[in-house]
Amino acid sequence: MIPQQPVYLEDKVDEIRQSGRLDYRSQALPTWCPGCGYYSVTEGLANALNDLQIEKENTVVVSGIGCASRFPFFMDTYGFHTLHGRALPVATGIKVANEKLTVVAIGGDGDGFAIGGGHIPHAARRNVDITYILFDNGIYGLTKGQVSPTSAIGFKTSTSPFENRDAPLNPLLMLLSYGASWVGQTYAGWPHHLAGLVQQALEHPGFSYLHVLSPCVTFDKTDRTYQNLDLTVRELDSDHDSSDLALAMQAASDTRSPALGLYYTSQRETLGQALDQVALRAGAGG
Ligand SMILES: Cc1ncc(C[n+]2csc(CCOP(=O)(O)OP(=O)(O)O)c2C)c(N)n1
Ligand code: SF4
């Protein structure tokens, strides 16, 4: 079923207000097309921040450019709409300057893996304690439907009018090999699953990468649609061991039937902790 733009039924309004979820939403209603997968992520992040009782004045949502990157406008937290592909370095700077902030970077597949692709490995290897939520619709939505680094072979777009011949990147495999200490995948058509994984990602101390399969209902009528994803996505195997990197990579290699869930998690020193140690050593005379 295609999720519609959230409509708060009259008799549910008080219940929703009392839940606190709306406290994290700004007065600006999202301007995305009705049915766009991004609505689920807005709800998922608002729910997760409320459930974890993270103060909105201590939360910063940072984005690049694209439909996905309009996200900070719709949250009642601090926000920073940066340059195309530059959400991660800005988010890293914010976190390093003030460790107590909860910093969430947001962006699309074009923003993250085309123009911004050079920043992802460094955020991952540094283990900066931020959450990166990437909305993957396999197309450039804002600029009206061009091919993206995660578009499927054969996909027809305005820049591949016959068919796309470039093999898509595998973001999960990339993040796992870059050393991300938390990697998960969810789907905009499974909003409860999505909200649960957003919460886990926020709770992880270190760099957490959440990949969201998210249909662009306006410019993709054939490939990454709700109808197709509903038929192909599945949950990760119930015996999946998320501490096993090789197993996570094996699961990430199956792109025909994308598995949803927590692929991998590990604990290691964050960038903030590492810099504290450097400062201590420098203070002690080197
Ligand atoms: C430096 C620069 N190059 C190109 C653009 C044009 N541009 C704006 S958004 C975008 C792609 C966005 O695609 P994606 O990140 O997948 O986001 P979506 O709109 O699908 O959410 C491009 C190429 C730009 N704004 N700035
Ligand atoms: S163009 Fe696509 S990605 Fe952008 S808001 Fe509309 S449905 Fe969503």
CSV table of C-alpha atoms and ligand atoms in Angstrom, one decimal:
chain,number,residue,atom,x,y,z
A,1,MET,CA,0.0,0.0,0.0
A,2,ILE,CA,1.3,3.5,-0.8
A,3,PRO,CA,1.8,5.5,2.4
A,4,GLN,CA,0.0,8.9,1.9
A,5,GLN,CA,1.0,12.2,3.3
A,6,PRO,CA,0.3,12.0,7.0
A,7,VAL,CA,-3.3,12.9,7.7
A,8,TYR,CA,-4.1,13.3,11.4
A,9,LEU,CA,-7.6,12.1,12.0
A,10,GLU,CA,-9.6,14.5,14.2
A,11,ASP,CA,-10.2,12.0,16.9
A,12,LYS,CA,-6.4,11.2,17.0
A,13,VAL,CA,-5.1,14.7,17.2
A,14,ASP,CA,-5.0,14.9,21.0
A,15,GLU,CA,-3.5,11.5,21.3
A,16,ILE,CA,-0.7,12.4,18.8
A,17,ARG,CA,-0.1,15.8,20.5
A,18,GLN,CA,0.2,14.1,23.9
A,19,SER,CA,2.6,11.5,22.6
A,20,GLY,CA,5.2,14.3,22.1
A,21,ARG,CA,6.0,13.3,18.5
A,22,LEU,CA,4.8,16.5,17.0
A,23,ASP,CA,7.1,18.5,19.3
A,24,TYR,CA,10.0,17.5,17.0
A,25,ARG,CA,8.1,18.6,13.8
A,26,SER,CA,8.3,22.2,12.6
A,27,GLN,CA,5.3,24.3,11.6
A,28,ALA,CA,6.4,23.8,8.0
A,29,LEU,CA,4.6,20.9,6.4
A,30,PRO,CA,6.8,18.8,4.1
A,31,THR,CA,6.7,19.9,0.4
A,32,TRP,CA,7.5,16.5,-1.0
A,33,CYS,CA,5.2,14.8,-3.5
A,34,PRO,CA,2.3,12.9,-1.9
A,35,GLY,CA,3.4,9.3,-1.4
A,36,CYS,CA,7.2,10.1,-1.4
A,37,GLY,CA,9.0,7.7,0.9
A,38,TYR,CA,10.6,10.6,2.7
A,39,TYR,CA,7.5,11.2,4.9
A,40,SER,CA,8.2,7.9,6.7
A,41,VAL,CA,11.7,9.0,7.6
A,42,THR,CA,10.4,12.3,9.0
A,43,GLU,CA,7.9,10.4,11.2
A,44,GLY,CA,10.6,7.8,12.1
A,45,LEU,CA,13.1,10.4,13.2
A,46,ALA,CA,10.5,12.5,15.2
A,47,ASN,CA,9.3,9.3,16.9
A,48,ALA,CA,12.8,8.1,17.7
A,49,LEU,CA,13.9,11.5,19.1
A,50,ASN,CA,10.8,11.6,21.3
A,51,ASP,CA,11.1,8.0,22.5
A,52,LEU,CA,14.8,8.6,23.4
A,53,GLN,CA,13.8,12.0,25.0
A,54,ILE,CA,16.7,13.7,23.2
A,55,GLU,CA,16.3,17.5,23.7
A,56,LYS,CA,15.5,19.2,20.5
A,57,GLU,CA,17.7,22.1,21.5
A,58,ASN,CA,20.6,19.6,21.6
A,59,THR,CA,19.8,18.1,18.2
A,60,VAL,CA,21.2,19.2,14.8
A,61,VAL,CA,20.0,17.9,11.5
A,62,VAL,CA,22.4,18.5,8.7
A,63,SER,CA,21.7,18.0,5.0
A,64,GLY,CA,23.2,18.5,1.5
A,65,ILE,CA,21.1,19.3,-1.5
A,66,GLY,CA,18.2,17.4,-3.1
A,67,CYS,CA,14.6,16.6,-2.2
A,68,ALA,CA,15.9,14.5,0.8
A,69,SER,CA,18.0,17.4,1.9
A,70,ARG,CA,15.0,19.6,2.5
A,71,PHE,CA,14.6,17.5,5.7
A,72,PRO,CA,15.9,20.0,8.3
A,73,PHE,CA,13.1,22.5,7.4
A,74,PHE,CA,10.5,20.0,8.6
A,75,MET,CA,12.1,19.4,12.0
A,76,ASP,CA,11.9,21.6,15.1
A,77,THR,CA,15.5,21.1,15.9
A,78,TYR,CA,18.6,23.0,14.9
A,79,GLY,CA,19.3,22.5,11.2
A,80,PHE,CA,22.0,23.2,8.6
A,81,HIS,CA,21.1,22.9,4.9
A,82,THR,CA,24.7,22.9,3.5
A,83,LEU,CA,26.2,22.5,0.0
A,84,HIS,CA,25.6,19.6,-2.4
A,85,GLY,CA,27.4,16.5,-1.0
A,86,ARG,CA,28.8,18.3,2.0
A,87,ALA,CA,26.5,17.2,4.9
A,88,LEU,CA,29.1,14.8,6.4
A,89,PRO,CA,32.1,17.2,6.8
A,90,VAL,CA,29.8,19.9,8.3
A,91,ALA,CA,28.1,17.3,10.6
A,92,THR,CA,31.6,16.1,11.7
A,93,GLY,CA,32.7,19.7,12.5
A,94,ILE,CA,29.5,20.3,14.6
A,95,LYS,CA,30.1,17.1,16.6
A,96,VAL,CA,33.7,17.8,17.2
A,97,ALA,CA,33.0,21.3,18.3
A,98,ASN,CA,30.3,20.2,20.8
A,99,GLU,CA,30.3,16.5,21.8
A,100,LYS,CA,27.0,16.7,23.7
A,101,LEU,CA,24.9,17.4,20.5
A,102,THR,CA,23.0,14.6,18.8
A,103,VAL,CA,24.0,15.1,15.1
A,104,VAL,CA,22.0,13.6,12.3
A,105,ALA,CA,23.2,13.9,8.6
A,106,ILE,CA,20.6,13.4,5.9
A,107,GLY,CA,20.8,13.1,2.2
A,108,GLY,CA,19.9,11.3,-1.0
A,109,ASP,CA,21.8,8.8,-3.1
A,110,GLY,CA,23.0,11.5,-5.5
A,111,ASP,CA,24.1,13.8,-2.7
A,112,GLY,CA,25.8,11.0,-0.8
A,113,PHE,CA,27.3,8.8,-3.4
A,114,ALA,CA,27.9,11.0,-6.5
A,115,ILE,CA,29.1,14.5,-5.5
A,116,GLY,CA,29.6,13.7,-1.8
A,117,GLY,CA,31.0,10.2,-2.3
A,118,GLY,CA,34.5,11.2,-1.2
A,119,HIS,CA,33.3,12.2,2.3
A,120,ILE,CA,31.6,8.9,3.4
A,121,PRO,CA,34.8,6.8,3.9
A,122,HIS,CA,36.4,9.4,6.1
A,123,ALA,CA,33.3,9.8,8.4
A,124,ALA,CA,33.2,6.0,8.7
A,125,ARG,CA,36.9,5.4,9.4
A,126,ARG,CA,37.0,8.2,11.9
A,127,ASN,CA,34.0,6.8,13.7
A,128,VAL,CA,32.6,10.2,14.3
A,129,ASP,CA,29.6,9.8,16.6
A,130,ILE,CA,26.9,10.9,14.2
A,131,THR,CA,24.0,9.1,12.4
A,132,TYR,CA,23.8,9.3,8.6
A,133,ILE,CA,20.4,8.5,7.2
A,134,LEU,CA,20.6,8.1,3.4
A,135,PHE,CA,17.4,8.1,1.4
A,136,ASP,CA,18.0,5.9,-1.6
A,137,ASN,CA,15.4,6.4,-4.4
A,138,GLY,CA,17.9,5.5,-7.1
A,139,ILE,CA,17.3,8.7,-9.0
A,140,TYR,CA,17.8,12.5,-8.7
A,141,GLY,CA,14.4,13.7,-7.6
A,142,LEU,CA,14.9,17.4,-7.1
A,143,THR,CA,16.3,18.0,-10.6
A,144,LYS,CA,13.5,16.0,-12.2
A,145,GLY,CA,14.7,12.4,-12.7
A,146,GLN,CA,18.3,11.9,-13.8
A,147,VAL,CA,20.2,8.6,-13.4
A,148,SER,CA,22.0,8.2,-10.0
A,149,PRO,CA,24.9,6.1,-8.8
A,150,THR,CA,22.4,3.6,-7.4
A,151,SER,CA,20.2,3.4,-10.4
A,152,ALA,CA,19.6,-0.1,-11.7
A,153,ILE,CA,21.1,-1.3,-15.1
A,154,GLY,CA,18.4,-0.9,-17.7
A,155,PHE,CA,16.6,1.9,-15.9
A,156,LYS,CA,15.3,4.6,-18.2
A,157,THR,CA,15.6,8.2,-17.0
A,158,SER,CA,15.9,11.6,-18.6
A,159,THR,CA,19.7,11.1,-18.8
A,160,SER,CA,19.5,7.5,-19.8
A,161,PRO,CA,16.5,7.6,-22.2
A,162,PHE,CA,17.3,4.3,-23.8
A,163,GLU,CA,18.6,2.5,-20.8
A,164,ASN,CA,21.2,2.9,-18.0
A,165,ARG,CA,24.3,0.8,-18.6
A,166,ASP,CA,26.3,1.7,-15.5
A,167,ALA,CA,26.4,-0.9,-12.7
A,168,PRO,CA,24.9,0.5,-9.5
A,169,LEU,CA,27.1,1.0,-6.4
A,170,ASN,CA,26.4,-1.2,-3.4
A,171,PRO,CA,26.2,1.3,-0.6
A,172,LEU,CA,26.0,-1.3,2.2
A,173,LEU,CA,29.1,-3.1,1.0
A,174,MET,CA,30.9,0.2,0.7
A,175,LEU,CA,30.1,1.3,4.2
A,176,LEU,CA,31.0,-2.1,5.7
A,177,SER,CA,34.4,-2.0,4.0
A,178,TYR,CA,35.0,1.7,4.9
A,179,GLY,CA,34.8,0.6,8.6
A,180,ALA,CA,31.4,2.0,9.6
A,181,SER,CA,30.7,0.7,13.1
A,182,TRP,CA,26.9,0.5,12.6
A,183,VAL,CA,25.2,-0.4,9.3
A,184,GLY,CA,21.5,-1.0,8.8
A,185,GLN,CA,19.0,-1.0,6.0
A,186,THR,CA,15.2,-0.3,6.1
A,187,TYR,CA,12.4,0.6,3.8
A,188,ALA,CA,10.0,3.6,3.7
A,189,GLY,CA,7.1,1.2,3.1
A,190,TRP,CA,7.8,-0.4,6.5
A,191,PRO,CA,7.4,2.7,8.8
A,192,HIS,CA,7.6,0.8,12.1
A,193,HIS,CA,10.7,-1.1,11.1
A,194,LEU,CA,12.2,2.2,9.9
A,195,ALA,CA,11.4,4.0,13.2
A,196,GLY,CA,13.0,1.1,15.2
A,197,LEU,CA,16.2,1.2,13.2
A,198,VAL,CA,16.4,5.0,13.4
A,199,GLN,CA,16.3,4.7,17.2
A,200,GLN,CA,19.0,2.0,17.2
A,201,ALA,CA,21.2,4.1,15.0
A,202,LEU,CA,20.8,7.2,17.2
A,203,GLU,CA,21.7,5.1,20.3
A,204,HIS,CA,24.9,3.7,18.7
A,205,PRO,CA,28.1,5.4,20.0
A,206,GLY,CA,30.0,6.0,16.8
A,207,PHE,CA,29.3,6.4,13.1
A,208,SER,CA,25.9,4.8,12.3
A,209,TYR,CA,24.8,4.5,8.6
A,210,LEU,CA,21.1,3.8,7.9
A,211,HIS,CA,20.2,3.1,4.3
A,212,VAL,CA,16.6,3.7,3.5
A,213,LEU,CA,15.1,2.3,0.4
A,214,SER,CA,12.6,5.0,-0.6
A,215,PRO,CA,10.5,5.3,-3.7
A,216,CYS,CA,10.4,8.5,-5.8
A,217,VAL,CA,6.8,8.2,-6.9
A,218,THR,CA,7.0,11.0,-9.4
A,219,PHE,CA,10.0,10.1,-11.5
A,220,ASP,CA,10.3,6.4,-11.1
A,221,LYS,CA,7.2,4.5,-12.3
A,222,THR,CA,8.9,1.3,-13.1
A,223,ASP,CA,11.9,0.3,-10.9
A,224,ARG,CA,12.1,1.2,-7.2
A,225,THR,CA,8.3,1.5,-6.7
A,226,TYR,CA,6.4,0.5,-3.6
A,227,GLN,CA,4.8,-2.4,-5.7
A,228,ASN,CA,8.3,-3.8,-6.6
A,229,LEU,CA,9.9,-3.2,-3.2
A,230,ASP,CA,7.0,-4.8,-1.4
A,231,LEU,CA,7.6,-7.9,-3.4
A,232,THR,CA,11.4,-8.1,-3.0
A,233,VAL,CA,12.4,-6.8,0.4
A,234,ARG,CA,12.6,-9.2,3.3
A,235,GLU,CA,13.9,-9.2,6.9
A,236,LEU,CA,17.5,-10.2,7.5
A,237,ASP,CA,17.7,-13.9,8.5
A,238,SER,CA,16.6,-14.4,12.1
A,239,ASP,CA,20.0,-16.0,13.0
A,240,HIS,CA,22.0,-13.1,11.4
A,241,ASP,CA,25.0,-12.3,13.7
A,242,SER,CA,25.5,-8.6,13.5
A,243,SER,CA,28.9,-8.8,15.1
A,244,ASP,CA,30.2,-10.8,12.1
A,245,LEU,CA,31.6,-8.5,9.4
A,246,ALA,CA,32.0,-11.2,6.8
A,247,LEU,CA,28.4,-12.3,7.3
A,248,ALA,CA,27.2,-8.7,7.0
A,249,MET,CA,29.1,-8.4,3.7
A,250,GLN,CA,27.6,-11.6,2.4
A,251,ALA,CA,24.1,-10.4,3.2
A,252,ALA,CA,24.8,-7.0,1.6
A,253,SER,CA,25.9,-8.8,-1.6
A,254,ASP,CA,22.3,-10.0,-2.2
A,255,THR,CA,20.8,-7.1,-4.0
A,256,ARG,CA,18.0,-9.0,-5.7
A,257,SER,CA,16.2,-9.5,-2.5
A,258,PRO,CA,17.3,-6.6,-0.2
A,259,ALA,CA,17.3,-7.7,3.5
A,260,LEU,CA,16.2,-5.2,6.1
A,261,GLY,CA,17.6,-4.9,9.6
A,262,LEU,CA,20.9,-4.4,11.4
A,263,TYR,CA,23.7,-5.8,9.3
A,264,TYR,CA,26.7,-4.9,11.5
A,265,THR,CA,27.6,-3.3,14.7
A,266,SER,CA,30.8,-3.0,16.7
A,267,GLN,CA,32.2,-0.8,19.5
A,268,ARG,CA,35.4,1.1,19.0
A,269,GLU,CA,36.9,4.5,20.0
A,270,THR,CA,35.0,7.4,18.5
A,271,LEU,CA,36.6,10.5,16.9
A,272,GLY,CA,35.7,12.5,20.0
A,273,GLN,CA,37.3,10.0,22.4
A,274,ALA,CA,40.4,9.8,20.2
A,275,LEU,CA,40.8,13.6,20.2
A,276,ASP,CA,40.4,13.7,24.0
A,277,GLN,CA,43.3,11.3,24.3
A,278,VAL,CA,45.4,13.4,21.9
A,279,ALA,CA,44.6,16.5,24.0
A,280,LEU,CA,45.5,14.7,27.2
A,281,ARG,CA,48.8,13.5,25.8
A,282,ALA,CA,49.6,17.0,24.4
A,283,GLY,CA,48.8,18.5,27.8
A,284,ALA,CA,51.1,16.0,29.5
A,285,GLY,CA,54.0,17.1,27.3
A,286,GLY,CA,53.4,14.9,24.3
B,1,LIG,C1,27.3,21.7,-7.0
B,1,LIG,C2,26.0,21.3,-7.5
B,1,LIG,N1,25.9,20.5,-8.6
B,1,LIG,C3,24.7,20.0,-9.0
B,1,LIG,C4,23.5,20.5,-8.4
B,1,LIG,C5,22.2,20.1,-9.0
B,1,LIG,N2,21.5,19.1,-8.1
B,1,LIG,C6,20.7,19.5,-7.2
B,1,LIG,S1,20.0,18.2,-6.3
B,1,LIG,C7,20.9,17.1,-7.3
B,1,LIG,C8,20.8,15.6,-7.1
B,1,LIG,C9,20.0,15.2,-5.9
B,1,LIG,O1,19.8,13.8,-6.0
B,1,LIG,P1,19.6,13.0,-4.7
B,1,LIG,O2,20.7,13.2,-3.7
B,1,LIG,O3,19.5,11.5,-5.1
B,1,LIG,O4,18.3,13.6,-4.0
B,1,LIG,P2,16.8,13.5,-4.2
B,1,LIG,O5,16.4,14.8,-4.9
B,1,LIG,O6,16.5,12.3,-5.1
B,1,LIG,O7,16.2,13.3,-2.9
B,1,LIG,C10,21.7,17.8,-8.2
B,1,LIG,C11,22.6,17.1,-9.2
B,1,LIG,C12,23.7,21.4,-7.3
B,1,LIG,N3,22.6,21.9,-6.7
B,1,LIG,N4,24.9,21.8,-6.9
B,2,SF4,S1,10.4,14.3,-6.8
B,2,SF4,FE1,10.6,12.2,-6.0
B,2,SF4,S2,12.1,12.3,-4.3
B,2,SF4,FE2,11.4,14.4,-4.8
B,2,SF4,S3,9.6,14.8,-3.4
B,2,SF4,FE3,8.8,14.0,-5.3
B,2,SF4,S4,8.6,11.8,-5.0
B,2,SF4,FE4,10.0,12.5,-3.4
